[in-house]
XYZ file of C-alpha atoms in Angstrom:
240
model
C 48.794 -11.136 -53.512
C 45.947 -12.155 -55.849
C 43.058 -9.803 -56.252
C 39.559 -10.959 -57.214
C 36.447 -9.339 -58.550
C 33.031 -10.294 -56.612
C 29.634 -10.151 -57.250
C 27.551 -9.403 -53.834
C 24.906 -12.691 -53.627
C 23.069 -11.401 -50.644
C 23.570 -9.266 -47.273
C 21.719 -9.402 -44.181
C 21.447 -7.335 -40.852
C 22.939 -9.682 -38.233
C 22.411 -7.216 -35.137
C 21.113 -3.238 -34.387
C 23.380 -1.485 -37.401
C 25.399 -4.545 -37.967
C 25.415 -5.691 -41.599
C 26.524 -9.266 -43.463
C 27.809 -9.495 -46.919
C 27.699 -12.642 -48.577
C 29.789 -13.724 -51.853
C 30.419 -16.783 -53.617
C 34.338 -17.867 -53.047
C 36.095 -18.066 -56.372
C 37.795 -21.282 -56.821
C 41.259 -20.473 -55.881
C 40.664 -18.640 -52.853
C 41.863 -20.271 -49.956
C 42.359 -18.407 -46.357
C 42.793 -19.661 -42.716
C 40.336 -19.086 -40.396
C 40.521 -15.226 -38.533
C 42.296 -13.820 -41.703
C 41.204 -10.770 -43.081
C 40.528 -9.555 -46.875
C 40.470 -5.545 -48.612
C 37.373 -5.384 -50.150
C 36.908 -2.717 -52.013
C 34.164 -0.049 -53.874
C 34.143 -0.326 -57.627
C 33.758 3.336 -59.020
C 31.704 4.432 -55.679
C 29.181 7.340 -55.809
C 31.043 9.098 -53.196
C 34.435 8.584 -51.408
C 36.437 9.547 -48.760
C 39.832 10.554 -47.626
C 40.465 6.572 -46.577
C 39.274 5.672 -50.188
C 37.131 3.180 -51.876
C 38.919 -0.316 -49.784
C 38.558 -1.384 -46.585
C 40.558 -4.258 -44.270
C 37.922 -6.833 -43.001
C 37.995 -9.785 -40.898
C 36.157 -13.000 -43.062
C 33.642 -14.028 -40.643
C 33.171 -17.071 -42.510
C 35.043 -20.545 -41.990
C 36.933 -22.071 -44.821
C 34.660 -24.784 -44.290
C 31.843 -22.536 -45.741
C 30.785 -22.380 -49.453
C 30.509 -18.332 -49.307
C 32.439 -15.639 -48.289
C 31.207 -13.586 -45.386
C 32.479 -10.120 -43.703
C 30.241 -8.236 -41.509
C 30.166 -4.515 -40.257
C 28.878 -2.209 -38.174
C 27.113 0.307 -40.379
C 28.834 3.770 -39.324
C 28.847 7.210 -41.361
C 31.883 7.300 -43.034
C 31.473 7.061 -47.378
C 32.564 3.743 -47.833
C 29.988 2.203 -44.700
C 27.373 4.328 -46.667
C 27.963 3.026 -49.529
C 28.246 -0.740 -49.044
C 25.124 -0.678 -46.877
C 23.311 0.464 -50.249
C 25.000 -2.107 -52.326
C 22.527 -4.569 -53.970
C 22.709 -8.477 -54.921
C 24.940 -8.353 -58.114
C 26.790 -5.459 -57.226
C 30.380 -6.178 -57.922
C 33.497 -5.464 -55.333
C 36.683 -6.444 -55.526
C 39.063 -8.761 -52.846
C 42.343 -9.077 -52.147
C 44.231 -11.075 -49.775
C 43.870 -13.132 -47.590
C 46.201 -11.422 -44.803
C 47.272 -11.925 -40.965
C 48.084 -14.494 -38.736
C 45.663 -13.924 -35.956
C 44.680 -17.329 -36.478
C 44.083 -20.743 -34.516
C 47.438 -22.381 -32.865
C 48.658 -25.434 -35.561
C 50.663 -26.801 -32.099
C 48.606 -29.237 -29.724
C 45.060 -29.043 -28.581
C 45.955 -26.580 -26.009
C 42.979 -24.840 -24.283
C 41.679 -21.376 -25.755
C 40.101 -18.447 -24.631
C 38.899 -15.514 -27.152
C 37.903 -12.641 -25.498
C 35.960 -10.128 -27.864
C 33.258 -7.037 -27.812
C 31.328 -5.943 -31.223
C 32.667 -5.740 -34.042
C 35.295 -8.292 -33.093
C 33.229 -11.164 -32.935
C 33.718 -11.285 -37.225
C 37.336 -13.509 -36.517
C 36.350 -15.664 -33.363
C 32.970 -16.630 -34.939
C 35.161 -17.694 -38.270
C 37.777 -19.441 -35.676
C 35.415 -21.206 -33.278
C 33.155 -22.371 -35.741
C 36.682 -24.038 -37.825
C 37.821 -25.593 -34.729
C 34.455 -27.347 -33.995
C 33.882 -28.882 -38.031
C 37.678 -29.788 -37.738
C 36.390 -31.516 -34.167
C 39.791 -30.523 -32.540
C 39.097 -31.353 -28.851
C 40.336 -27.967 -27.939
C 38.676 -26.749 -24.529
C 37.462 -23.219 -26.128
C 35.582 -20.635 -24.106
C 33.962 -17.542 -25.623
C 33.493 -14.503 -23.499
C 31.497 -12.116 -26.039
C 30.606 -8.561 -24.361
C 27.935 -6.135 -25.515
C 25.522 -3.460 -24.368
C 22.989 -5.070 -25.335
C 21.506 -8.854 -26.956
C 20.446 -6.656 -29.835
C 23.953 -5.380 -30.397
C 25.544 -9.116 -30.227
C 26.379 -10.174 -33.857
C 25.846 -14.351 -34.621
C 24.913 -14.695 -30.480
C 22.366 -17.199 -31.894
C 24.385 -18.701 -33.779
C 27.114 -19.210 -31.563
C 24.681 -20.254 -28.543
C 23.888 -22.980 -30.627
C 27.243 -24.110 -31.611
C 28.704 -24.114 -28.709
C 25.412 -25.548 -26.485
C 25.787 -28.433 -29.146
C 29.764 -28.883 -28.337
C 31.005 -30.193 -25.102
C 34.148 -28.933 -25.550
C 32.571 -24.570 -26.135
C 31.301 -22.829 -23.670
C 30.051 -19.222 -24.277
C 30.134 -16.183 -21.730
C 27.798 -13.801 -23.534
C 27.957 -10.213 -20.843
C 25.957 -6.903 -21.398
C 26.438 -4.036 -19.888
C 23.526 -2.454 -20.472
C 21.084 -4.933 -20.340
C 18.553 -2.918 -18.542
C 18.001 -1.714 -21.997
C 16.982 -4.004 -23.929
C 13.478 -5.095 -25.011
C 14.610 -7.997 -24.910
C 14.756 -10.125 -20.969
C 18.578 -11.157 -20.553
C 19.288 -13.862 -18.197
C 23.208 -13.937 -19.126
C 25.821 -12.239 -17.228
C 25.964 -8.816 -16.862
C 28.310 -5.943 -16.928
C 32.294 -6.201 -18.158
C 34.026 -9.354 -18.431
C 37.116 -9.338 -15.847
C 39.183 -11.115 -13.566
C 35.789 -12.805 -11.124
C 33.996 -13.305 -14.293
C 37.004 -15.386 -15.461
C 37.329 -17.350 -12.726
C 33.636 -18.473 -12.889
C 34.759 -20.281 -16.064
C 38.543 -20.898 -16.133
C 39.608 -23.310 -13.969
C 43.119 -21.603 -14.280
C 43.451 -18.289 -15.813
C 46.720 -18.847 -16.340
C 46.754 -21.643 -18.544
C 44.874 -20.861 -21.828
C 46.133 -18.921 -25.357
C 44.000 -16.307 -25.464
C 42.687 -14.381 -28.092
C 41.631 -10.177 -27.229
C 40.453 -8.190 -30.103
C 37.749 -5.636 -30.524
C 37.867 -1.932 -29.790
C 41.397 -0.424 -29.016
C 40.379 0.166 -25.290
C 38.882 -3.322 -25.139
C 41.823 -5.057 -26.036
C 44.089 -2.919 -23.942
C 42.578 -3.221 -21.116
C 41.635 -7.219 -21.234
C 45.616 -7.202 -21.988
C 46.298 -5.479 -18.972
C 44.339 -7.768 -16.559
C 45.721 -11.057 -18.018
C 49.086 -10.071 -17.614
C 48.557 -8.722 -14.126
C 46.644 -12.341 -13.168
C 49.901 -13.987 -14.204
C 49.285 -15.008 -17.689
C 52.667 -14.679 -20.120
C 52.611 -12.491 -22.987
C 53.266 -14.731 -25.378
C 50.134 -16.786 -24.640
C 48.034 -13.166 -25.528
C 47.122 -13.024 -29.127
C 45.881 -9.616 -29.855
C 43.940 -7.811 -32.949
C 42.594 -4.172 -32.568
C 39.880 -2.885 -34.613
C 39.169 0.586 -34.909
C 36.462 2.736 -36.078
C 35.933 3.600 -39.701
């Protein structure tokens, strides 16, 4: 697998403790969209027992000029220390890796289901399969506590309000919390709020990732409404 060496162009915060790394993509990098990279630390200031690299979903499209990951900003040495990093810092990449990726078969209808952290791969995916203008029928159910929390929901309101073939379920659950005045759903996504959207669960490919629990339990109910496991693509991310 190649590695590469990267110089940090720019970050932004793209939520409440959620941060975005930019980088120029070196020539020969190529990736499919939802694949992940290791990016790691270059001589850190301080370090952990997980060490200086991390696994991280690109959150950009191969479409993009730049690479993009994005993170919640947590306490652990190597979260510290990126969220200090300044524009010409250098980091270094290697991969791509994983297959939780968009179907190469027909334009069959898809569903990602995602909280967090784990909108990094879906925005990467949905955003690919609109430029590529597939035709897929793709609906985004995106959960949250709050719109503050909610990484790219701008961005991905747009997208998909401009598409006719996107539709996206943004849900909080704590809504009642925010400064700002939500007029979205509210509460968890499940089974009722599917069937507002879906005009047959059973049907799609889906696509769970986020938290451990998320995943298991959005798992759980498709499989119990009758959709077969090998339409359930699944990616966990835990807590670093």
């Amino acid at each position: 697998m190649a590695g590469y060496q990267l110089k940090l162009k720019r970050k932004q915060q793209v939520a409440e403790g959620t941060l975005a790394l930019y980088f120029d993509k070196p020539d020969d990098f190529s990736f499919k969209a939802g694949q992940c990279v290791r990016l790691g630390l270059i001589d850190p200031p301080e370090t952990d027992d997980e060490g200086n690299a991390r696994i991280l979903s690109l959150a950009s499209t191969p479409a993009e000029p730049e690479l993009m990951v994005a993170t919640r900003i947590r306490s652990s040495a190597f979260k510290r220390v990126l969220s200090t990093l300044m524009p010409g810092a250098e980091l270094t990449l290697k991969g791509p890796y994983g297959d939780f990726t968009l179907p190469a078969g027909p334009a069959r209808e898809l569903v990602f289901i995602t909280g967090g952290i784990g909108i990094t791969p879906v925005r990467s995916m949905l955003l690919q399969a609109i430029v590529e203008n597939q035709g897929r029928q793709m609906t985004l159910f995106y959960a949250n506590r709050r719109p503050e929390d909610a990484a790219f929901l701008d961005e991905l309101t747009q997208a998909c309000g401009a598409d006719p073939h996107c539709t996206l379920v943004a849900t909080m659950s704590q809504a009642e919390q925010s400064a700002q005045h939500w007029q979205g759903e509210r509460g968890y996504v499940d089974r009722a709020m599917l069937g507002r959207y879906l005009t047959d669960v059973t049907r799609p490919v889906y696509y769970l990732d986020g938290p451990p629990g998320l995943v298991a339990a959005m798992k759980s109910m498709l499989v119990d409404a009758g959709v077969a496991e090998d339409q359930l693509r699944t990616e966990e991310f835990a807590g670093y």
